[in-house]
Amino acid sequence: MRRIIAVLLENESGALSRVVGLFSQRAYNIESLTVSPTNDKTLSRMTITTDVVNHAELEQMMKQLHKLVDVLRVTELTQSAHVERELLLVKVRTVGSEAREEVKRTCDIYRGQIVDITQHLYTIQLTGVGSKLDAFVATISDASEIVEVVRSGVCGIARGDKALRG
Amino acid sequence: MEMLSGAEMVVRSLQDEGIEHIFGYPGGSVLDIYDAIFQSDKIEHYLVRHEQAAVHMADAYSRSTGKVGCVLVTAGPGATNCITGIATAYMDSIPLVVLSGQVPTFWIGDDAFQETDMIGVSRPIVKHSFSCRTAEEIPMAIKKAFYIASTGRPGPVVIELPKDVQNPLNKFPYEYPENISLRSYNPTLSGHKGQIKRAVAALVNARKPVLYVGGGAIIANASKQVLELAEKLNLPVTNTLMGLGSFPGEHKQFIGMLGMHGTYEANNSMHNADLIFSCGARFDDRVTNNVDKFCPNAKIMHIDIDPTSISKNIHADLPIVGSVEVVLQQMLDLIEETQATNDSESINAWWDQINKWRAKDCLAYKTSDTHIKPQQVIQCLYKVTKGDAIVTSDVGQHQMVAAQYYPFKEPRQWINSGGAGTMGFGLPAAMGCKIAFPDRPVVCVTGDGSIQMNIQELSTCMQYNIPLVILLLNNRSLGMVKQWQKMFYGGRQSHSYMDSVPDFVKLSEAYNHIGIKVDKIEELEPALIRAFELKDRVVFIDVAIDPEEHVYPMQIKSGSMEDMYLSKTEKTDA
Ligand SMILES: Cc1ncc(C[n+]2csc(CCOP(=O)(O)OP(=O)(O)O)c2C)c(N)n1
Ligand SMILES: [Mg+2]
């Protein structure tokens, strides 16, 4: 089961390595992890996507995270309404105006933006859920040659009143 | 405000924290702190011969007193030598603060002389760690470290102190924080009211209950509550290896240790119970045997201060997060208030069944004319010390025999490395206990393999005159390894011999201690009497025991709790 865990933790040196260490130490799987300070600079917010075998494993994982001295709050997002987004940057090689047109069209359909251009290279930016980014990468690779791909990993937030605050 | 250097702040903060004893070893990166210690008359420092021993000493000092143990070592190898000690404390939830030096901040990352990333190396085996990058951070880091180490589920905390931060020439205003609170760390002490109600109801309604009490009850100082609850409801009590002493070993409701080398009655009671009430015990694999076959008819109730320990290995039907002491007191109060009782008829029937298992007398053993049996040695130790000694142990057969044959009266009387099983723990542990309790008899029960893992500490004993008794159950082999090889590896004794055990008597004498060799059973009691009479000397008793003796009962691998070997020739029918 794919699960998204949001963690609010002290923005202190060592905090990230404790979280990452916990996952490897306990043989938990991390699919992606993003972290950045919040509007309150003393706190960081982390989103971890993971794959668990059952609910017991998820619960243990969340308890283990919460046990870390730096961690203030832990919540799971997929079990209720939430928004998740990932940022994709992809650089493609295009030769010929037809290919360029095709890239531009595909970009528009997916609501991506071309953020850099050189003679043969387009760099495209796209946000969305993981499956949309996957589909875009597959489509664009038909029209052009992919030079490199970078994805941010998932950021997530609960819908409505629910909030993870210090 | 008083102006102090970083090094002075370390020592003053420890003083203000109430620390009287510290165990350590100096080196380049902590010389300024050592200089400050030299000038303090409040903190007594013990110089070990290996940093691992300093951690075990501080650890056992903590286990025997309940206070936080404190260690000071230099950077690099000084720090890494602590790792086994820290892991040992971590596994058994022992509060420690380990201060380690570090290269100056401006060299960190440059592979400077004796630079090791101690924070990184120790990360998986500490409760938390701090790296001080300025002197002003020191008092708060120390305050937080002691607070974190000793509250909630206790554990070791490492503080890294770079050399420049200690600089005696730079002075800063010093104030030791009085109180602290951490927004991200608030351990739960008292149990949820609804859960307490449900727990009392489940307990009084149980027909075949077992109170399964672990090290958490000792850490929480909950022995009084355990005894009161057990007596009030006439409950059978079993202890884990770590829980021994939390309930009086000679109490008629004590059914012995459980688990891999637990008693027949304890393991059978668990397997057949309808309610297992874990008080600060974490369903370790050395207890449960095969989890799929674990106690098929039991409802599981579990008090633990650490939520991650609940439903980790065995699903808890009724979890209660909190301190064992506080939660049991809440339950006792509710029982008092509601005059709740259990059905004495079904409890008596349960006891009849348990007494049948007891009648098997699973700890009975055959004596021999030619060999001293390890069981005899421990029973004699019990007799001579009248059950009042603090007993530390190493790891192996001797440890299990000590746990089985010395009924501990009180908590903090049995000091052993349960979770990590660290050979080499016993001697420094005994030293830590003796420093904490100079007037109590302290004995280290050890093996010929284990004692050699920290034997150098005989020198520390000489320096500080720490008069303890070392009782070596010498079977000229890594007995526990050999037992497994005999039982499960076709008897192939791959590297379980000690072909060259030294003359321990001469070795002790070399350190100006007294060594006594015991080869015959008649010599044992006089040797022990003499050892405990000599109150100002270390006495090392080397007892030649039967090298072929095995530890029984022993659970059968992949079986349920009730599946056990009972002797070399007998096992329960699975
Ligand atoms: C540091 C360490 N290394 C290895 C082991 C594995 N081990 C467990 S018991 C044992 C044998 C211990 O021998 P000894 O101290 O003589 O005790 P005995 O079993 O003979 O009583 C060994 C090697 C361990 N527990 N700790
Ligand atoms: Mg041995």
PDB file of C-alpha atoms in Angstrom, chain A:
ATOM      1  CA  MET A   1       0.000   0.000   0.000  1.00  0.00           C
ATOM      2  CA  ARG A   2       1.334   3.386  -0.966  1.00  0.00           C
ATOM      3  CA  ARG A   3       1.110   5.851   1.897  1.00  0.00           C
ATOM      4  CA  ILE A   4       2.096   9.486   2.341  1.00  0.00           C
ATOM      5  CA  ILE A   5       3.366  10.547   5.742  1.00  0.00           C
ATOM      6  CA  ALA A   6       3.680  14.216   6.654  1.00  0.00           C
ATOM      7  CA  VAL A   7       6.102  15.076   9.436  1.00  0.00           C
ATOM      8  CA  LEU A   8       6.641  18.337  11.269  1.00  0.00           C
ATOM      9  CA  LEU A   9      10.025  18.442  12.975  1.00  0.00           C
ATOM     10  CA  GLU A  10      12.567  20.755  14.528  1.00  0.00           C
ATOM     11  CA  ASN A  11      14.669  22.490  11.894  1.00  0.00           C
ATOM     12  CA  GLU A  12      17.919  21.369  13.479  1.00  0.00           C
ATOM     13  CA  SER A  13      21.089  19.770  12.231  1.00  0.00           C
ATOM     14  CA  GLY A  14      20.850  16.037  12.455  1.00  0.00           C
ATOM     15  CA  ALA A  15      17.060  15.877  12.337  1.00  0.00           C
ATOM     16  CA  LEU A  16      16.920  14.746   8.713  1.00  0.00           C
ATOM     17  CA  SER A  17      19.595  12.110   9.192  1.00  0.00           C
ATOM     18  CA  ARG A  18      17.677  10.692  12.151  1.00  0.00           C
ATOM     19  CA  VAL A  19      14.573  10.254  10.010  1.00  0.00           C
ATOM     20  CA  VAL A  20      16.468   8.732   7.101  1.00  0.00           C
ATOM     21  CA  GLY A  21      18.445   6.552   9.512  1.00  0.00           C
ATOM     22  CA  LEU A  22      15.251   5.313  11.104  1.00  0.00           C
ATOM     23  CA  PHE A  23      13.932   4.138   7.747  1.00  0.00           C
ATOM     24  CA  SER A  24      17.048   2.194   6.846  1.00  0.00           C
ATOM     25  CA  GLN A  25      17.565   0.875  10.375  1.00  0.00           C
ATOM     26  CA  ARG A  26      14.046  -0.536  10.551  1.00  0.00           C
ATOM     27  CA  ALA A  27      14.052  -1.721   6.926  1.00  0.00           C
ATOM     28  CA  TYR A  28      11.210   0.607   5.953  1.00  0.00           C
ATOM     29  CA  ASN A  29      10.879   1.616   2.391  1.00  0.00           C
ATOM     30  CA  ILE A  30      11.151   5.261   1.241  1.00  0.00           C
ATOM     31  CA  GLU A  31       9.860   6.013  -2.246  1.00  0.00           C
ATOM     32  CA  SER A  32      10.413   9.711  -1.963  1.00  0.00           C
ATOM     33  CA  LEU A  33      11.234  12.237   0.700  1.00  0.00           C
ATOM     34  CA  THR A  34      11.020  15.997   0.536  1.00  0.00           C
ATOM     35  CA  VAL A  35      11.928  18.419   3.252  1.00  0.00           C
ATOM     36  CA  SER A  36      12.114  22.160   3.668  1.00  0.00           C
ATOM     37  CA  PRO A  37      11.751  24.771   6.406  1.00  0.00           C
ATOM     38  CA  THR A  38       8.224  26.094   6.925  1.00  0.00           C
ATOM     39  CA  ASN A  39       7.016  29.670   7.393  1.00  0.00           C
ATOM     40  CA  ASP A  40       8.157  29.183  10.977  1.00  0.00           C
ATOM     41  CA  LYS A  41      11.899  28.883  10.392  1.00  0.00           C
ATOM     42  CA  THR A  42      12.409  26.747  13.491  1.00  0.00           C
ATOM     43  CA  LEU A  43      10.335  23.963  11.947  1.00  0.00           C
ATOM     44  CA  SER A  44      10.753  21.770   8.901  1.00  0.00           C
ATOM     45  CA  ARG A  45       8.037  19.940   7.063  1.00  0.00           C
ATOM     46  CA  MET A  46       8.720  16.623   5.473  1.00  0.00           C
ATOM     47  CA  THR A  47       6.640  14.479   3.157  1.00  0.00           C
ATOM     48  CA  ILE A  48       7.574  10.828   2.866  1.00  0.00           C
ATOM     49  CA  THR A  49       5.979   8.418   0.451  1.00  0.00           C
ATOM     50  CA  THR A  50       6.367   4.820   1.393  1.00  0.00           C
ATOM     51  CA  ASP A  51       5.077   1.384   0.551  1.00  0.00           C
ATOM     52  CA  VAL A  52       3.848  -0.659   3.510  1.00  0.00           C
ATOM     53  CA  VAL A  53       2.604  -4.238   3.629  1.00  0.00           C
ATOM     54  CA  ASN A  54      -0.239  -3.548   6.040  1.00  0.00           C
ATOM     55  CA  HIS A  55      -1.732  -1.115   8.479  1.00  0.00           C
ATOM     56  CA  ALA A  56       0.302  -2.453  11.405  1.00  0.00           C
ATOM     57  CA  GLU A  57       3.515  -1.605   9.600  1.00  0.00           C
ATOM     58  CA  LEU A  58       2.290   1.908   8.852  1.00  0.00           C
ATOM     59  CA  GLU A  59       1.282   2.416  12.456  1.00  0.00           C
ATOM     60  CA  GLN A  60       4.626   1.191  13.741  1.00  0.00           C
ATOM     61  CA  MET A  61       6.409   3.470  11.264  1.00  0.00           C
ATOM     62  CA  MET A  62       4.439   6.492  12.427  1.00  0.00           C
ATOM     63  CA  LYS A  63       5.051   5.658  16.084  1.00  0.00           C
ATOM     64  CA  GLN A  64       8.751   5.255  15.407  1.00  0.00           C
ATOM     65  CA  LEU A  65       8.834   8.629  13.672  1.00  0.00           C
ATOM     66  CA  HIS A  66       7.010  10.233  16.540  1.00  0.00           C
ATOM     67  CA  LYS A  67       9.444   8.709  19.000  1.00  0.00           C
ATOM     68  CA  LEU A  68      12.295  10.730  17.496  1.00  0.00           C
ATOM     69  CA  VAL A  69      12.970  13.555  19.905  1.00  0.00           C
ATOM     70  CA  ASP A  70      12.945  16.190  17.127  1.00  0.00           C
ATOM     71  CA  VAL A  71       9.573  15.213  15.723  1.00  0.00           C
ATOM     72  CA  LEU A  72       6.512  17.240  16.715  1.00  0.00           C
ATOM     73  CA  ARG A  73       3.719  15.826  14.586  1.00  0.00           C
ATOM     74  CA  VAL A  74       3.177  12.909  12.270  1.00  0.00           C
ATOM     75  CA  THR A  75       0.151  12.281  10.097  1.00  0.00           C
ATOM     76  CA  GLU A  76      -0.834  10.079   7.182  1.00  0.00           C
ATOM     77  CA  LEU A  77      -2.463  11.816   4.235  1.00  0.00           C
ATOM     78  CA  THR A  78      -3.856   9.203   1.871  1.00  0.00           C
ATOM     79  CA  GLN A  79      -6.520   7.938   4.249  1.00  0.00           C
ATOM     80  CA  SER A  80      -8.483  11.151   3.972  1.00  0.00           C
ATOM     81  CA  ALA A  81      -8.941  13.929   1.450  1.00  0.00           C
ATOM     82  CA  HIS A  82      -5.640  15.461   0.510  1.00  0.00           C
ATOM     83  CA  VAL A  83      -3.703  17.171  -2.225  1.00  0.00           C
ATOM     84  CA  GLU A  84      -0.411  15.790  -3.432  1.00  0.00           C
ATOM     85  CA  ARG A  85       1.892  17.315  -5.990  1.00  0.00           C
ATOM     86  CA  GLU A  86       5.237  16.617  -7.495  1.00  0.00           C
ATOM     87  CA  LEU A  87       7.432  18.851  -9.642  1.00  0.00           C
ATOM     88  CA  LEU A  88       9.080  17.474 -12.774  1.00  0.00           C
ATOM     89  CA  LEU A  89      11.846  19.109 -14.761  1.00  0.00           C
ATOM     90  CA  VAL A  90      12.732  17.345 -17.978  1.00  0.00           C
ATOM     91  CA  LYS A  91      15.265  18.274 -20.611  1.00  0.00           C
ATOM     92  CA  VAL A  92      14.573  16.949 -24.102  1.00  0.00           C
ATOM     93  CA  ARG A  93      16.495  17.070 -27.363  1.00  0.00           C
ATOM     94  CA  THR A  94      14.453  18.118 -30.365  1.00  0.00           C
ATOM     95  CA  VAL A  95      15.574  18.146 -33.931  1.00  0.00           C
ATOM     96  CA  GLY A  96      13.463  19.816 -36.546  1.00  0.00           C
ATOM     97  CA  SER A  97      10.482  22.115 -36.267  1.00  0.00           C
ATOM     98  CA  GLU A  98       7.975  19.300 -36.444  1.00  0.00           C
ATOM     99  CA  ALA A  99       9.378  17.691 -33.316  1.00  0.00           C
ATOM    100  CA  ARG A 100       9.428  21.059 -31.590  1.00  0.00           C
ATOM    101  CA  GLU A 101       5.800  21.606 -32.433  1.00  0.00           C
ATOM    102  CA  GLU A 102       4.940  18.192 -31.067  1.00  0.00           C
ATOM    103  CA  VAL A 103       6.789  18.904 -27.809  1.00  0.00           C
ATOM    104  CA  LYS A 104       5.070  22.235 -27.450  1.00  0.00           C
ATOM    105  CA  ARG A 105       1.658  20.681 -28.099  1.00  0.00           C
ATOM    106  CA  THR A 106       2.200  17.886 -25.602  1.00  0.00           C
ATOM    107  CA  CYS A 107       3.358  20.460 -23.063  1.00  0.00           C
ATOM    108  CA  ASP A 108       0.211  22.485 -23.542  1.00  0.00           C
ATOM    109  CA  ILE A 109      -2.037  19.478 -23.203  1.00  0.00           C
ATOM    110  CA  TYR A 110      -0.376  18.588 -19.889  1.00  0.00           C
ATOM    111  CA  ARG A 111      -0.209  22.229 -18.836  1.00  0.00           C
ATOM    112  CA  GLY A 112       3.525  22.109 -18.608  1.00  0.00           C
ATOM    113  CA  GLN A 113       5.784  25.095 -19.236  1.00  0.00           C
ATOM    114  CA  ILE A 114       8.914  25.369 -21.265  1.00  0.00           C
ATOM    115  CA  VAL A 115      11.310  27.160 -18.962  1.00  0.00           C
ATOM    116  CA  ASP A 116      14.549  27.059 -20.961  1.00  0.00           C
ATOM    117  CA  ILE A 117      15.455  26.745 -24.603  1.00  0.00           C
ATOM    118  CA  THR A 118      18.712  26.294 -26.455  1.00  0.00           C
ATOM    119  CA  GLN A 119      19.204  25.433 -30.084  1.00  0.00           C
ATOM    120  CA  HIS A 120      18.370  21.752 -29.612  1.00  0.00           C
ATOM    121  CA  LEU A 121      17.188  21.500 -26.046  1.00  0.00           C
ATOM    122  CA  TYR A 122      13.922  22.270 -24.297  1.00  0.00           C
ATOM    123  CA  THR A 123      13.591  22.204 -20.525  1.00  0.00           C
ATOM    124  CA  ILE A 124      10.032  21.608 -19.425  1.00  0.00           C
ATOM    125  CA  GLN A 125       8.455  22.101 -16.023  1.00  0.00           C
ATOM    126  CA  LEU A 126       5.353  20.239 -14.946  1.00  0.00           C
ATOM    127  CA  THR A 127       3.547  19.684 -11.657  1.00  0.00           C
ATOM    128  CA  GLY A 128       0.935  17.140 -10.750  1.00  0.00           C
ATOM    129  CA  VAL A 129       0.447  13.761  -9.207  1.00  0.00           C
ATOM    130  CA  GLY A 130       3.028  11.109  -9.943  1.00  0.00           C
ATOM    131  CA  SER A 131       0.928   9.249 -12.521  1.00  0.00           C
ATOM    132  CA  LYS A 132       0.426  12.399 -14.570  1.00  0.00           C
ATOM    133  CA  LEU A 133       4.173  13.024 -14.602  1.00  0.00           C
ATOM    134  CA  ASP A 134       4.780   9.401 -15.611  1.00  0.00           C
ATOM    135  CA  ALA A 135       2.337   9.751 -18.477  1.00  0.00           C
ATOM    136  CA  PHE A 136       3.915  13.001 -19.613  1.00  0.00           C
ATOM    137  CA  VAL A 137       7.406  11.511 -19.601  1.00  0.00           C
ATOM    138  CA  ALA A 138       6.172   8.553 -21.655  1.00  0.00           C
ATOM    139  CA  THR A 139       4.431  10.799 -24.186  1.00  0.00           C
ATOM    140  CA  ILE A 140       7.239  13.298 -24.554  1.00  0.00           C
ATOM    141  CA  SER A 141       9.747  10.519 -25.130  1.00  0.00           C
ATOM    142  CA  ASP A 142       7.865   9.616 -28.323  1.00  0.00           C
ATOM    143  CA  ALA A 143       8.262  13.112 -29.690  1.00  0.00           C
ATOM    144  CA  SER A 144      11.801  13.764 -28.537  1.00  0.00           C
ATOM    145  CA  GLU A 145      14.869  12.303 -26.926  1.00  0.00           C
ATOM    146  CA  ILE A 146      14.951  12.662 -23.146  1.00  0.00           C
ATOM    147  CA  VAL A 147      18.277  14.008 -21.931  1.00  0.00           C
ATOM    148  CA  GLU A 148      17.567  14.147 -18.232  1.00  0.00           C
ATOM    149  CA  VAL A 149      14.737  13.967 -15.767  1.00  0.00           C
ATOM    150  CA  VAL A 150      14.497  15.326 -12.250  1.00  0.00           C
ATOM    151  CA  ARG A 151      11.526  14.927  -9.934  1.00  0.00           C
ATOM    152  CA  SER A 152      11.039  16.572  -6.576  1.00  0.00           C
ATOM    153  CA  GLY A 153       9.231  13.743  -4.845  1.00  0.00           C
ATOM    154  CA  VAL A 154       5.787  14.219  -3.418  1.00  0.00           C
ATOM    155  CA  CYS A 155       4.627  17.177  -1.338  1.00  0.00           C
ATOM    156  CA  GLY A 156       1.322  16.672   0.369  1.00  0.00           C
ATOM    157  CA  ILE A 157      -1.252  18.526   2.408  1.00  0.00           C
ATOM    158  CA  ALA A 158      -4.653  17.621   3.853  1.00  0.00           C
ATOM    159  CA  ARG A 159      -7.766  19.238   2.398  1.00  0.00           C
ATOM    160  CA  GLY A 160     -10.098  21.337   4.494  1.00  0.00           C
ATOM    161  CA  ASP A 161      -9.671  22.210   8.161  1.00  0.00           C
ATOM    162  CA  LYS A 162      -7.034  19.663   9.011  1.00  0.00           C
ATOM    163  CA  ALA A 163      -3.581  21.183   9.511  1.00  0.00           C
ATOM    164  CA  LEU A 164      -0.228  20.079  10.782  1.00  0.00           C
ATOM    165  CA  ARG A 165       0.955  22.896  13.015  1.00  0.00           C
ATOM    166  CA  GLY A 166       3.552  23.341  15.768  1.00  0.00           C
TER     167      GLY A 166
END
